[in-house]
């Protein structure tokens, strides 16, 4: 036995103890002996100290220190050990003692600071996992007590603040990782380093998908193969390691939401074309930024809109102020245009990869402050309030640095003449030497009569004199030949050698001294590091605000009124991007009226190309603009603050990942339905388009019903569909209102007015749209005849069922007998009680049944 004190007699019981202890060396082993959990050796010493219990001995020789706690009241002891950062392995008796043979024992559980859940009230069991990913941190939080697992990706500062308020007992991190020193910590917790593979996004995603039997974590709103999925799996894996088995009470992963930002679900930024690099996007439409910092910040503001009223008020006040004061805005923007990217310059300098030009960028920007800062009065003052006085650094850089600076610190020419006497002295030596060389050349030319004598320098021979071939006969004897060229020869002289030594010396001293001075400047800049970072943020924010004010002026945006009503009222709302690219015709403004707890669901019908999708996206963009601090393209607006925007738009194939359109659609829809809140905006555009008509309609129908009453909260919903049958739901649910796109028919032609009106669309105008698109005449004619027949049959069908209740009448015709069965099956399902996997199974079975029905149907012939 390793490490045993001398003289210890190893009894069978002790050997059993040691065997288990060896398996859990990092834990305190609670060894069950009758009514006590006993601890031995170092464990006993440590525990007696932490728990303040007596340290005794097992044997008469006192070579085996021992301490114990009664098994029936072990909880408070466990709690104290865990709070002190210890992990405890609980080793229980698993056979009944018979007085003769040794009782069998086994470790059944490990209690660690992050997984311990106190039996009494109180919090505990908070486990977290964190890995850096590019510029972000992926973070997973697991509350062992409730089984809630959340994961997300955040900028480091935000990840750390979320972590701080979650206050985990343990934090899993990749080996070698350490937290920033200034980490704002609520309680104490313990780092658990694990190898990188423990957090692998790929195998983590696989594990989670298997555990919960889902095709994609997208079902829960978490990206497959993402670092946050890797973190979530790591936390779960660690928990199951300590619990010795499956962790059944963790049933899914939730997207971890920012406490500060509006959540845009995975596909939303893409669907809404927020920051597309190519082509028109919200970014390109708002970007009047004058410097690189502002452009970066604008992107960030677009992708991370705010959740709280106070910081938004500061942004809106600033835009209003800049909009009202045109002169101030113009002067400010001119100065901002001259600002260099000091954020990058500062980080390069502090990383040690900075160049003299980065230093120059600081100087050039600091020079602007005396004229720039006084412009930031009134509503703009919050943006500059915590900045230090930069004049010591600014003055120093102004005095020290040359106007034009080299990229390479070693190439010289950094420090200005007159700044440092020592440097100037060596430079004078160099200049003096150069003057000497001129004079020397003159002298030798005169002495030798070689009028075209030249001086030069190369790396191998240093300084030399060059004589052309024709003049070689006049070369004096003390010239030492060094190199022969085609037309000339090169020589050195003793005077040249002396000169060279002097030059070398001066050169060395100059670069030494310049290097010293440059280092001193770098230190001085490093001293201002935090201030410079804050200044970078301020200049970036001011640039964005001025840009937003500029756009508001150009395009007539107004300030949205924000409150906590949960309403969304807009008159004359316009799509910010579409209105900029429409050239032929003006954009038709539309209004929105969604009430927090009244009519909060819009069911929008209308023909293709009538403007449904645009109407939906406009709502999302108006909210996003308002919550990033911008004014919005509308006549007026009053709205509550939203916390999530979900979008499910069109039939979008995720070919790269090999999922079918329909699968993608269902995964996105499932994710939306499982993450709703009262303050969510849900945009569902043509849900169910990716599958057969009846499947599609059934799903759309069920989803709409769920949103209207089954989802347990009151999200605002904009639902566009080409299934006119759904419009009957308005009568059944007070929260639903039917709207449609106005169409004008004139002389057999149709015109889209892009105007949203009350009521449902009466027809789909599909064939008219087909004509607009240039489908061949015979095809159009045949389609038209078929339509007439279908409509006729539909009418006779509905006549036969005239007695049905009004809210079902028009729709039920679609569902005679066999169809009725499908409908009933659907009606009986309880979506809340289904796992996403079961839901999908049900969908497939419904689809099979529907196809059967369709197969039995006669297609009319002419
Ligand atoms: P739908 O979803 O009904 O098929 P879209 O929203 O895709 O229709 O709109 C089709 C086209 O109509 C858009 O590309 C846009 O150019 C134009 N459009 C949509 N809404 C408006 C509007 N309010 N004013 C002017 N043109 C519009
Ligand atoms: Mg559309």
Tab-separated table of C-alpha atoms in Angstrom, residues 724-725 745 762-771 778-796 859-862:
chain	number	residue	atom	x	y	z
A	724	UNK	CA	-57.289	30.914	-46.646
A	725	UNK	CA	-59.042	28.265	-44.594
A	745	UNK	CA	-58.861	44.195	-60.470
A	762	UNK	CA	-61.205	36.386	-51.008
A	763	UNK	CA	-59.071	34.654	-53.608
A	764	UNK	CA	-55.491	33.749	-54.110
A	765	UNK	CA	-55.109	35.216	-57.629
A	766	UNK	CA	-52.509	32.537	-58.286
A	767	UNK	CA	-53.353	32.308	-61.957
A	768	UNK	CA	-53.200	36.058	-62.401
A	769	UNK	CA	-49.790	36.024	-60.814
A	770	UNK	CA	-48.792	33.220	-63.154
A	771	UNK	CA	-49.905	35.379	-66.078
A	778	UNK	CA	-52.489	27.252	-73.130
A	779	UNK	CA	-51.191	26.448	-69.644
A	780	UNK	CA	-52.979	29.448	-68.191
A	781	UNK	CA	-56.181	28.502	-69.954
A	782	UNK	CA	-56.070	24.928	-68.675
A	783	UNK	CA	-55.303	26.151	-65.136
A	784	UNK	CA	-58.209	28.527	-65.292
A	785	UNK	CA	-60.623	25.742	-66.347
A	786	UNK	CA	-59.377	23.465	-63.579
A	787	UNK	CA	-59.820	26.232	-61.042
A	788	UNK	CA	-63.431	26.733	-62.117
A	789	UNK	CA	-64.115	23.012	-61.563
A	790	UNK	CA	-62.410	22.883	-58.181
A	791	UNK	CA	-64.291	25.942	-57.022
A	792	UNK	CA	-67.587	24.482	-58.191
A	793	UNK	CA	-66.981	21.240	-56.313
A	794	UNK	CA	-65.958	23.116	-53.260
A	795	UNK	CA	-69.165	25.140	-53.384
A	796	UNK	CA	-71.447	22.104	-53.738
A	859	UNK	CA	-58.384	14.571	-60.394
A	860	UNK	CA	-60.944	16.168	-62.684
A	861	UNK	CA	-60.315	15.916	-66.438
A	862	UNK	CA	-61.611	18.260	-69.101
